[in-house]
């Protein structure tokens, strides 16, 4: 016997929830929360895409600009973009749209992106879903293209804006956080600077230009160390009585699978001892 007050469960009870809705409903799972940490992890979802491009030798410079109203612009100089405006083989959408809107899309062959930044490797969809407004611009096939989003959903088609100049290339993300999701914390220049500084040391040959346009006059910093971790160790020990020159090792380690092709892991290590009671031990893995 069924209680008439018991909710009935049938096929009509099934709801399909989009990836964008999932991220917005549970931001803690994808960016770590709604607080200032989650806010900056959301921004790093877009920045990490560009860092991944640098790890794959696709770009050498990233520009980060903090603007009023917590708007942040990320731009790089990538020549060989994975965010292509050409149509995806199995869908009526471009590769650019697929990678912005669907979780866990990947480049084929997957060797191109063995390393991915962001929480759980979700990547760009976290930035798309949690933006009150988001604009993507890319120069490809001789034109500047633009696509806009709001709260995870497209607000325009992929548009051909104008002819691109010969030296115009790369991709630009313009993001403004959705404060109906995040707590009302401002974007921190210092947090952005720390992230840019650390990544510049870790990814040899990658430079960052960080600009703050929320103050008058604007301030700007360039992070472009010459020798990666070796430079970082030297900078950390500045003013300390060092005992020797920095020890620096950078190797490509080839790992063999029982099944499938081998792949390479990049390992870098640097250290320098000082005549001091204080120590700095930092480690990173991706």
Tab-separated table of C-alpha atoms in Angstrom:
chain	number	residue	atom	x	y	z
A	1	UNK	CA	0.000	0.000	0.000
A	2	UNK	CA	1.337	3.414	-0.965
A	3	UNK	CA	0.835	6.470	1.191
A	4	UNK	CA	-0.954	9.108	-0.863
A	5	UNK	CA	1.276	11.765	0.726
A	6	UNK	CA	4.475	10.075	-0.456
A	7	UNK	CA	6.041	11.865	-3.474
A	8	UNK	CA	5.813	9.697	-6.573
A	9	UNK	CA	8.993	8.779	-8.418
A	10	UNK	CA	8.784	8.148	-12.160
A	11	UNK	CA	10.576	9.034	-15.396
A	12	UNK	CA	9.421	12.643	-15.171
A	13	UNK	CA	11.391	12.984	-11.921
A	14	UNK	CA	14.711	12.724	-13.769
A	15	UNK	CA	16.421	16.049	-14.383
A	16	UNK	CA	19.426	16.657	-16.576
A	17	UNK	CA	21.841	19.157	-15.042
A	18	UNK	CA	24.393	20.910	-17.224
A	19	UNK	CA	28.078	21.153	-16.352
A	20	UNK	CA	27.691	24.902	-15.851
A	21	UNK	CA	24.870	24.388	-13.341
A	22	UNK	CA	26.861	21.721	-11.493
A	23	UNK	CA	29.826	24.080	-11.052
A	24	UNK	CA	27.600	26.950	-9.913
A	25	UNK	CA	25.694	24.737	-7.457
A	26	UNK	CA	28.874	23.320	-5.872
A	27	UNK	CA	31.713	25.813	-6.454
A	28	UNK	CA	33.633	24.355	-3.520
A	29	UNK	CA	34.207	21.150	-5.496
A	30	UNK	CA	35.731	23.008	-8.446
A	31	UNK	CA	37.486	26.113	-7.073
A	32	UNK	CA	37.707	25.323	-3.368
A	33	UNK	CA	34.972	27.538	-1.962
A	34	UNK	CA	33.192	30.870	-2.145
A	35	UNK	CA	35.746	32.791	-0.067
A	36	UNK	CA	38.802	34.703	-1.249
A	37	UNK	CA	40.673	31.438	-1.907
A	38	UNK	CA	37.895	30.199	-4.170
A	39	UNK	CA	37.697	33.583	-5.889
A	40	UNK	CA	41.352	33.483	-6.873
A	41	UNK	CA	41.235	29.783	-7.805
A	42	UNK	CA	38.427	30.709	-10.197
A	43	UNK	CA	40.695	33.288	-11.835
A	44	UNK	CA	43.565	30.802	-11.933
A	45	UNK	CA	41.354	28.396	-13.912
A	46	UNK	CA	41.756	30.800	-16.833
A	47	UNK	CA	45.372	31.674	-16.061
A	48	UNK	CA	46.317	27.994	-15.774
A	49	UNK	CA	45.142	27.387	-19.329
A	50	UNK	CA	47.771	29.863	-20.510
A	51	UNK	CA	50.396	28.336	-18.227
A	52	UNK	CA	49.598	24.935	-19.750
A	53	UNK	CA	50.228	26.499	-23.155
A	54	UNK	CA	53.647	27.648	-21.920
A	55	UNK	CA	54.461	24.185	-20.551
A	56	UNK	CA	53.780	22.851	-24.030
A	57	UNK	CA	56.031	25.567	-25.560
A	58	UNK	CA	53.078	27.344	-27.156
A	59	UNK	CA	53.569	30.752	-25.502
A	60	UNK	CA	56.364	32.739	-23.844
A	61	UNK	CA	54.606	35.777	-22.323
A	62	UNK	CA	51.417	36.293	-20.310
A	63	UNK	CA	49.941	39.704	-19.492
A	64	UNK	CA	47.673	40.030	-16.435
A	65	UNK	CA	45.722	43.253	-15.847
A	66	UNK	CA	43.600	44.046	-12.788
A	67	UNK	CA	40.952	46.643	-13.632
A	68	UNK	CA	38.280	48.468	-11.594
A	69	UNK	CA	35.167	46.512	-10.535
A	70	UNK	CA	37.342	43.394	-10.038
A	71	UNK	CA	37.662	42.806	-13.756
A	72	UNK	CA	40.754	40.784	-14.706
A	73	UNK	CA	42.274	40.417	-18.173
A	74	UNK	CA	44.594	37.549	-19.132
A	75	UNK	CA	46.373	37.688	-22.488
A	76	UNK	CA	49.138	35.568	-24.002
A	77	UNK	CA	51.240	35.434	-27.154
A	78	UNK	CA	50.391	31.884	-28.205
A	79	UNK	CA	50.975	31.199	-31.886
A	80	UNK	CA	49.558	27.671	-32.055
A	81	UNK	CA	46.234	27.806	-30.261
A	82	UNK	CA	44.206	24.863	-29.078
A	83	UNK	CA	41.218	27.252	-28.828
A	84	UNK	CA	40.482	26.937	-32.520
A	85	UNK	CA	37.503	28.589	-34.203
A	86	UNK	CA	37.153	25.636	-36.586
A	87	UNK	CA	34.217	23.311	-35.999
A	88	UNK	CA	34.520	20.353	-33.682
A	89	UNK	CA	34.271	17.134	-35.726
A	90	UNK	CA	31.198	15.703	-34.004
A	91	UNK	CA	29.279	18.795	-32.901
A	92	UNK	CA	27.954	22.021	-34.373
A	93	UNK	CA	30.320	24.014	-32.153
A	94	UNK	CA	33.869	25.263	-32.476
A	95	UNK	CA	36.741	23.743	-30.537
A	96	UNK	CA	36.919	27.041	-28.628
A	97	UNK	CA	33.311	26.688	-27.489
A	98	UNK	CA	33.717	23.025	-26.562
A	99	UNK	CA	36.720	23.698	-24.304
A	100	UNK	CA	35.012	26.650	-22.623
A	101	UNK	CA	31.703	24.933	-21.954
A	102	UNK	CA	32.310	21.211	-21.353
A	103	UNK	CA	34.288	19.697	-18.503
A	104	UNK	CA	37.187	17.353	-19.168
A	105	UNK	CA	37.469	18.082	-22.891
A	106	UNK	CA	41.041	17.371	-23.927
A	107	UNK	CA	43.369	17.829	-26.834
A	108	UNK	CA	43.854	14.903	-29.202
A	109	UNK	CA	46.424	13.467	-29.114
A	110	UNK	CA	46.349	13.751	-25.334
A	111	UNK	CA	50.170	13.942	-25.213
A	112	UNK	CA	49.710	17.650	-25.989
A	113	UNK	CA	48.243	18.224	-22.528
A	114	UNK	CA	49.551	15.631	-20.073
A	115	UNK	CA	49.811	18.476	-17.555
A	116	UNK	CA	46.762	20.563	-16.708
A	117	UNK	CA	46.340	23.222	-14.095
A	118	UNK	CA	43.302	24.011	-11.994
A	119	UNK	CA	41.406	21.990	-9.408
A	120	UNK	CA	40.851	18.400	-10.652
A	121	UNK	CA	41.882	19.472	-14.151
A	122	UNK	CA	38.412	20.944	-14.805
A	123	UNK	CA	40.028	23.911	-16.513
A	124	UNK	CA	38.270	26.673	-18.408
A	125	UNK	CA	34.623	25.668	-17.726
A	126	UNK	CA	35.111	26.666	-14.069
A	127	UNK	CA	36.016	30.182	-15.206
A	128	UNK	CA	33.102	30.279	-17.645
A	129	UNK	CA	30.535	29.069	-15.114
A	130	UNK	CA	31.508	31.410	-12.273
A	131	UNK	CA	31.839	34.647	-14.261
A	132	UNK	CA	29.152	37.307	-14.167
A	133	UNK	CA	30.610	38.268	-17.542
A	134	UNK	CA	33.350	36.636	-19.587
A	135	UNK	CA	34.747	37.591	-22.983
A	136	UNK	CA	37.170	35.534	-25.065
A	137	UNK	CA	39.060	37.005	-28.007
A	138	UNK	CA	41.453	35.199	-30.319
A	139	UNK	CA	43.164	36.113	-33.581
A	140	UNK	CA	42.996	33.230	-36.047
A	141	UNK	CA	42.576	32.644	-39.764
A	142	UNK	CA	43.259	36.324	-40.443
A	143	UNK	CA	40.492	37.689	-38.184
A	144	UNK	CA	39.820	38.665	-34.580
A	145	UNK	CA	37.086	36.447	-33.112
A	146	UNK	CA	34.998	37.087	-29.992
A	147	UNK	CA	32.636	35.061	-27.822
A	148	UNK	CA	30.840	36.296	-24.686
A	149	UNK	CA	29.319	34.482	-21.714
A	150	UNK	CA	27.367	35.344	-18.564
A	151	UNK	CA	26.884	33.017	-15.568
A	152	UNK	CA	28.053	30.082	-17.665
A	153	UNK	CA	25.894	30.580	-20.740
A	154	UNK	CA	26.682	32.164	-24.127
A	155	UNK	CA	25.391	35.677	-24.665
A	156	UNK	CA	26.636	35.872	-28.252
A	157	UNK	CA	27.591	33.633	-31.118
A	158	UNK	CA	31.239	33.226	-32.033
A	159	UNK	CA	31.683	36.471	-33.967
A	160	UNK	CA	34.213	37.561	-36.571
A	161	UNK	CA	34.992	41.097	-35.357
A	162	UNK	CA	37.543	42.513	-37.803
A	163	UNK	CA	40.615	41.593	-39.858
A	164	UNK	CA	43.624	40.845	-37.646
A	165	UNK	CA	47.018	42.418	-38.213
A	166	UNK	CA	49.951	40.189	-39.169
A	167	UNK	CA	51.544	40.438	-35.706
A	168	UNK	CA	48.247	39.953	-33.825
A	169	UNK	CA	48.007	36.525	-32.213
A	170	UNK	CA	47.277	34.818	-28.921
A	171	UNK	CA	44.152	34.625	-26.795
A	172	UNK	CA	42.544	37.048	-24.327
A	173	UNK	CA	40.194	36.262	-21.432
A	174	UNK	CA	38.276	39.116	-19.776
A	175	UNK	CA	36.584	37.976	-16.562
A	176	UNK	CA	34.385	39.549	-13.920
A	177	UNK	CA	33.492	37.324	-10.927
A	178	UNK	CA	29.881	36.492	-10.127
A	179	UNK	CA	29.374	37.825	-6.610
A	180	UNK	CA	26.071	36.003	-6.284
A	181	UNK	CA	28.354	32.952	-6.002
A	182	UNK	CA	31.429	34.398	-4.273
A	183	UNK	CA	31.643	36.268	-1.001
A	184	UNK	CA	32.162	40.026	-1.507
A	185	UNK	CA	35.976	39.928	-1.448
A	186	UNK	CA	38.049	42.031	-3.855
A	187	UNK	CA	40.542	40.514	-6.258
A	188	UNK	CA	43.966	40.877	-4.638
A	189	UNK	CA	46.886	42.278	-6.609
A	190	UNK	CA	49.252	40.647	-4.118
A	191	UNK	CA	47.751	37.181	-4.680
A	192	UNK	CA	48.020	37.626	-8.458
A	193	UNK	CA	51.615	38.825	-8.072
A	194	UNK	CA	52.565	35.836	-5.913
A	195	UNK	CA	51.081	33.428	-8.443
A	196	UNK	CA	52.818	35.083	-11.399
A	197	UNK	CA	56.131	35.240	-9.545
A	198	UNK	CA	56.077	31.567	-8.535
A	199	UNK	CA	55.071	30.301	-11.975
A	200	UNK	CA	57.710	32.444	-13.688
A	201	UNK	CA	60.363	30.755	-11.544
A	202	UNK	CA	58.946	27.276	-12.212
A	203	UNK	CA	58.388	27.527	-15.988
A	204	UNK	CA	61.736	28.559	-17.387
A	205	UNK	CA	61.459	31.014	-20.268
A	206	UNK	CA	57.944	32.206	-19.358
A	207	UNK	CA	57.534	35.891	-18.500
A	208	UNK	CA	54.634	37.715	-16.841
A	209	UNK	CA	53.652	41.367	-16.985
A	210	UNK	CA	51.261	42.227	-14.136
A	211	UNK	CA	49.494	45.593	-14.220
A	212	UNK	CA	47.203	47.150	-11.614
A	213	UNK	CA	44.835	49.775	-13.033
A	214	UNK	CA	42.806	50.134	-9.836
A	215	UNK	CA	45.277	52.678	-8.448
A	216	UNK	CA	46.477	56.044	-9.717
A	217	UNK	CA	49.018	55.990	-11.184
A	218	UNK	CA	48.817	52.343	-12.296
A	219	UNK	CA	51.596	50.038	-11.086
A	220	UNK	CA	53.278	47.332	-13.118
A	221	UNK	CA	55.670	44.470	-12.386
A	222	UNK	CA	57.504	42.146	-14.751
A	223	UNK	CA	58.456	38.638	-13.661
A	224	UNK	CA	61.024	37.159	-16.017
A	225	UNK	CA	63.762	35.202	-14.185
A	226	UNK	CA	66.606	33.982	-16.353
A	227	UNK	CA	67.424	30.574	-14.831
A	228	UNK	CA	64.224	29.261	-13.285
A	229	UNK	CA	64.646	27.670	-9.882
A	230	UNK	CA	68.319	28.599	-9.741
A	231	UNK	CA	67.326	32.262	-9.862
A	232	UNK	CA	64.633	31.639	-7.248
A	233	UNK	CA	67.118	30.126	-4.786
A	234	UNK	CA	69.481	33.042	-5.352
A	235	UNK	CA	66.667	35.541	-4.726
A	236	UNK	CA	65.477	33.720	-1.577
A	237	UNK	CA	69.007	33.816	-0.141
A	238	UNK	CA	69.657	37.448	-1.004
A	239	UNK	CA	71.500	39.072	1.901
A	240	UNK	CA	72.223	35.711	3.566
A	241	UNK	CA	75.758	34.337	4.158
A	242	UNK	CA	75.713	31.581	1.503
A	243	UNK	CA	78.129	28.639	1.734
A	244	UNK	CA	78.354	27.740	-1.962
A	245	UNK	CA	76.982	28.469	-5.412
A	246	UNK	CA	73.443	27.183	-6.113
A	247	UNK	CA	73.184	23.495	-6.993
A	248	UNK	CA	70.836	23.213	-9.954
A	249	UNK	CA	69.649	20.102	-11.799
A	250	UNK	CA	67.070	19.975	-14.606
A	251	UNK	CA	66.386	16.660	-16.307
A	252	UNK	CA	63.825	15.067	-18.602
A	253	UNK	CA	62.958	11.631	-17.199
A	254	UNK	CA	61.453	9.163	-19.671
A	255	UNK	CA	58.994	6.713	-18.126
A	256	UNK	CA	58.005	3.490	-19.837
A	257	UNK	CA	54.513	2.040	-19.640
A	258	UNK	CA	53.887	-1.671	-19.981
A	259	UNK	CA	51.174	-0.671	-22.447
A	260	UNK	CA	51.336	2.428	-24.610
A	261	UNK	CA	54.066	4.824	-25.564
A	262	UNK	CA	56.631	6.246	-23.106
A	263	UNK	CA	56.274	9.791	-21.853
A	264	UNK	CA	58.579	12.402	-20.384
A	265	UNK	CA	58.422	14.056	-16.965
A	266	UNK	CA	60.394	17.251	-16.416
A	267	UNK	CA	62.166	17.377	-13.047
A	268	UNK	CA	64.010	20.447	-11.740
A	269	UNK	CA	65.827	20.916	-8.429
A	270	UNK	CA	67.828	23.769	-6.922
A	271	UNK	CA	69.327	24.345	-3.476
A	272	UNK	CA	71.876	26.506	-1.694
A	273	UNK	CA	72.892	26.240	1.961
A	274	UNK	CA	73.474	29.313	4.118
A	275	UNK	CA	75.014	30.022	7.500
A	276	UNK	CA	71.585	30.812	8.955
A	277	UNK	CA	69.136	29.187	11.379
A	278	UNK	CA	66.208	29.933	9.042
A	279	UNK	CA	65.273	27.710	6.119
A	280	UNK	CA	63.102	27.913	2.998
A	281	UNK	CA	61.966	24.556	1.625
A	282	UNK	CA	59.459	24.777	-1.232
A	283	UNK	CA	58.188	21.984	-3.455
A	284	UNK	CA	55.679	21.865	-6.303
A	285	UNK	CA	54.230	19.067	-8.386
A	286	UNK	CA	51.723	18.927	-11.231
